[in-house]
Coordinates of C-alpha atoms in Angstrom, one line a residue:
Chain A
E1 CA -1.6 -22.4 14.9
V2 CA 0.6 -19.6 16.5
Q3 CA -1.3 -18.7 20.0
L4 CA -0.5 -17.4 22.7
V5 CA -2.7 -18.2 25.8
Q6 CA -2.9 -16.2 29.6
S7 CA -4.3 -17.1 33.0
G8 CA -6.5 -16.6 34.8
A9 CA -7.5 -13.2 36.0
E10 CA -6.6 -12.3 39.6
V11 CA -8.0 -10.4 42.3
K12 CA -5.0 -9.1 44.9
K13 CA -4.6 -6.9 47.8
P14 CA -2.6 -3.6 47.6
G15 CA 1.1 -5.3 49.3
E16 CA 0.8 -8.8 47.6
S17 CA 3.3 -10.4 45.0
L18 CA 1.7 -12.1 42.0
R19 CA 3.1 -13.3 38.7
I20 CA 1.1 -13.7 35.8
S21 CA 2.2 -16.6 33.0
C22 CA 1.8 -16.7 28.3
K23 CA 2.1 -19.9 27.7
G24 CA 3.4 -20.6 23.6
S25 CA 2.7 -22.7 21.0
G26 CA 2.7 -23.5 17.2
Y27 CA 6.3 -22.2 16.9
T28 CA 10.1 -22.3 18.1
F29 CA 9.5 -21.1 21.3
T30 CA 13.5 -19.7 21.9
N31 CA 13.5 -18.2 18.6
F32 CA 11.8 -15.0 18.9
W33 CA 11.2 -12.7 22.5
V34 CA 8.3 -12.0 24.5
T35 CA 7.1 -8.8 24.4
W36 CA 4.7 -7.3 27.4
V37 CA 1.9 -4.4 26.7
R38 CA -0.3 -2.7 29.6
Q39 CA -3.5 -1.4 29.1
L40 CA -4.4 0.4 32.0
P41 CA -9.1 0.6 32.3
G42 CA -9.9 2.7 29.2
K43 CA -7.1 4.1 28.3
G44 CA -4.3 2.8 25.4
L45 CA -1.0 1.0 25.2
E46 CA 2.2 0.8 26.7
W47 CA 5.2 -1.5 26.6
M48 CA 6.3 -2.5 29.2
G49 CA 9.4 -4.8 28.5
R50 CA 10.2 -7.9 26.7
I51 CA 12.4 -11.0 27.0
D52 CA 14.5 -13.0 24.9
P53 CA 13.3 -16.6 25.8
S54 CA 16.6 -18.0 24.7
D55 CA 18.5 -16.6 26.9
S56 CA 16.8 -15.2 29.5
Y57 CA 18.3 -11.7 28.3
T58 CA 15.7 -8.4 29.4
N59 CA 15.2 -4.7 27.9
Y60 CA 12.8 -2.6 30.3
S61 CA 11.2 0.2 30.0
P62 CA 12.6 3.2 31.7
S63 CA 8.4 3.8 33.2
F64 CA 8.4 -0.5 34.1
H65 CA 11.8 -1.2 35.5
G66 CA 12.3 -1.9 39.4
H67 CA 8.5 -2.4 39.7
V68 CA 7.8 -5.5 37.1
T69 CA 10.2 -8.5 37.0
L70 CA 10.1 -10.7 33.7
S71 CA 11.2 -14.4 33.1
I72 CA 11.0 -17.4 30.9
D73 CA 10.9 -21.0 32.3
K74 CA 11.5 -22.2 28.3
S75 CA 11.2 -26.4 28.7
I76 CA 7.5 -25.4 29.2
N77 CA 7.2 -22.7 26.9
T78 CA 6.2 -20.3 29.7
A79 CA 6.9 -16.7 30.1
Y80 CA 6.3 -14.3 33.5
L81 CA 5.7 -11.5 34.3
Q82 CA 5.5 -10.9 38.4
W83 CA 5.3 -8.0 41.0
S84 CA 7.0 -8.5 44.4
S85 CA 4.6 -5.7 46.1
L86 CA 1.3 -4.3 44.3
Q87 CA -0.8 -1.0 43.7
A88 CA -4.1 -0.1 43.3
S89 CA -2.3 1.5 40.5
D90 CA -0.9 -1.6 38.7
T91 CA -4.7 -2.0 38.5
A92 CA -5.5 -3.0 34.3
I93 CA -5.6 -5.8 32.1
Y94 CA -2.1 -7.2 31.0
Y95 CA -1.2 -8.8 27.2
C96 CA 2.0 -10.3 26.6
A97 CA 2.8 -10.6 22.6
R98 CA 5.6 -12.3 20.2
D99 CA 8.1 -10.0 19.4
K100 CA 9.0 -10.4 16.7
R101 CA 11.5 -9.1 13.5
V102 CA 10.7 -8.9 10.2
G103 CA 14.0 -7.7 8.2
V104 CA 14.8 -4.9 10.7
V105 CA 11.9 -3.7 12.2
N106 CA 9.7 -5.7 15.0
S107 CA 6.2 -6.3 15.2
F108 CA 4.2 -7.8 17.9
D109 CA 2.1 -11.4 16.5
P110 CA 0.4 -12.6 17.9
W111 CA -0.9 -11.6 20.6
G112 CA -2.3 -13.5 24.1
Q113 CA -6.2 -13.0 25.2
G114 CA -5.0 -10.5 28.0
T115 CA -4.7 -11.0 31.6
L116 CA -7.0 -8.8 34.0
V117 CA -5.0 -7.9 37.5
I118 CA -7.6 -5.9 40.1
V119 CA -5.7 -4.2 42.9
S120 CA -8.1 -3.4 45.2
S121 CA -7.8 -3.5 49.1
Chain B
D1 CA 11.9 8.2 23.9
I2 CA 9.9 8.7 20.7
Q3 CA 7.0 10.6 21.3
M4 CA 4.0 9.4 18.7
T5 CA 1.1 11.0 17.8
Q6 CA -1.7 10.4 16.1
S7 CA -5.2 12.0 14.7
P8 CA -7.8 12.4 15.5
S9 CA -8.5 10.6 18.8
S10 CA -11.2 9.5 17.7
L11 CA -13.9 9.7 14.4
S12 CA -17.1 9.3 13.9
A13 CA -17.7 6.9 9.7
S14 CA -19.9 6.1 7.9
V15 CA -19.7 2.0 6.3
G16 CA -18.9 3.2 2.6
D17 CA -16.2 5.8 3.9
R18 CA -12.9 6.7 3.6
V19 CA -10.3 7.1 6.4
T20 CA -7.2 8.7 7.0
I21 CA -6.0 8.5 10.4
T22 CA -1.6 9.8 11.1
C23 CA 0.5 9.1 13.0
R24 CA 3.4 12.1 13.5
A25 CA 6.9 10.7 15.6
S26 CA 8.2 13.2 17.7
Q27 CA 12.2 11.8 15.9
S28 CA 13.2 10.4 13.2
I29 CA 11.5 6.9 12.5
S30 CA 12.4 5.6 9.0
N31 CA 9.4 3.1 8.3
Y32 CA 9.8 1.2 11.7
L33 CA 6.3 1.6 12.0
N34 CA 2.9 -1.0 12.6
W35 CA -0.2 -0.5 12.8
Y36 CA -2.6 -2.6 15.0
Q37 CA -6.5 -2.3 15.0
Q38 CA -7.7 -3.2 18.6
K39 CA -12.7 -4.0 19.2
P40 CA -13.8 -3.3 22.7
G41 CA -13.0 -6.2 25.0
K42 CA -10.2 -8.6 22.3
A43 CA -6.5 -8.5 23.1
P44 CA -4.8 -5.8 20.0
N45 CA -4.2 -7.3 15.5
L46 CA -2.1 -7.0 14.0
L47 CA -2.3 -5.1 10.9
I48 CA 0.7 -3.1 9.4
Y49 CA 4.8 -4.1 9.8
T50 CA 7.6 -1.0 9.0
A51 CA 4.1 1.5 7.8
S52 CA 3.5 -0.4 4.7
S53 CA 3.5 -3.9 4.3
L54 CA -0.7 -5.6 5.3
Q55 CA -0.7 -8.3 7.4
S56 CA -1.4 -11.7 6.5
G57 CA -4.3 -11.9 6.7
V58 CA -5.3 -8.3 6.9
P59 CA -7.7 -7.8 3.9
S60 CA -6.7 -4.8 1.3
R61 CA -8.4 -2.5 2.1
F62 CA -6.5 -1.6 4.6
S63 CA -3.5 0.5 3.9
G64 CA -0.3 1.5 5.4
G65 CA 2.1 5.2 4.0
G66 CA 4.9 7.2 5.1
S67 CA 8.1 7.4 5.8
G68 CA 10.6 9.5 8.8
T69 CA 8.5 11.2 11.4
D70 CA 5.5 11.1 9.5
F71 CA 3.1 7.9 8.6
S72 CA -1.1 7.6 7.7
L73 CA -3.3 4.6 7.6
T74 CA -6.1 4.4 4.9
I75 CA -9.4 2.7 4.5
S76 CA -10.0 2.5 1.4
S77 CA -13.8 1.4 1.5
L78 CA -15.3 0.9 5.5
Q79 CA -16.1 -2.2 6.8
P80 CA -18.6 -3.2 10.1
E81 CA -15.8 -4.3 12.0
D82 CA -13.8 -2.1 11.2
F83 CA -15.3 0.3 13.9
A84 CA -12.3 -0.2 16.7
T85 CA -9.9 1.3 18.2
Y86 CA -5.9 2.5 16.2
Y87 CA -2.9 2.2 17.0
C88 CA 0.6 2.8 15.7
Q89 CA 3.6 1.3 17.4
Q90 CA 7.0 3.0 16.6
S91 CA 10.0 0.2 16.9
Y92 CA 13.2 2.4 16.1
T93 CA 14.8 3.3 19.2
T94 CA 13.6 0.8 23.0
P95 CA 11.6 1.8 24.6
W96 CA 8.5 0.4 21.6
T97 CA 6.0 3.3 21.8
F98 CA 2.9 3.3 20.7
G99 CA 0.1 6.2 19.5
Q100 CA -2.8 7.7 22.1
G101 CA -4.7 5.1 20.1
T102 CA -7.5 6.7 17.5
K103 CA -10.7 5.6 17.9
V104 CA -13.4 5.0 14.4
E105 CA -17.2 5.3 15.4
V106 CA -19.8 4.4 14.3
K107 CA -21.4 7.7 12.3

């Protein structure tokens, strides 16, 4: 079964750093990009960026570029999303998903279960 | 960025109803359009890709159509498990963008 399993919920203070993870299994991890999506409380989905596990090439949304960092450890089939200095506005659920290309169209399937990040003083 | 606009933002329907959700792109995106379903407290799930292709395991009551700037998602006969929020998403060019979502509620 193809699946992505994310790390557990986090509660952090403003200014702290954080790295959350997303582990793929059931497929060849380096053959598919990993995309990250943010969902603010009670709101819609926002694409943050994606990373190619084969060479760690990244593609960020301008809205998130410079605020987060995507990385990969392909030896353990794991993608990471990290912040060096969290803000209260980063409170959200973060999803990873396999970014697969069928023909010329990319879609996200499957998704991880989500990681809740709460940033509060 | 390409803006995706869904309508309506919410709708009330009954089991057995035919439901159609529309999605409009701010520029032509050919058929680079996907649809997702999200239930409360759960991750989104891919329903339709390339505008009209049904993802494996998705019931045939779901269908998608359109090209260019105007797209639709239709549920032919709404079932209890279909009450959820639906999102369109373009993959024509990065940054990939989503519509704001359409919540399908019980009438």
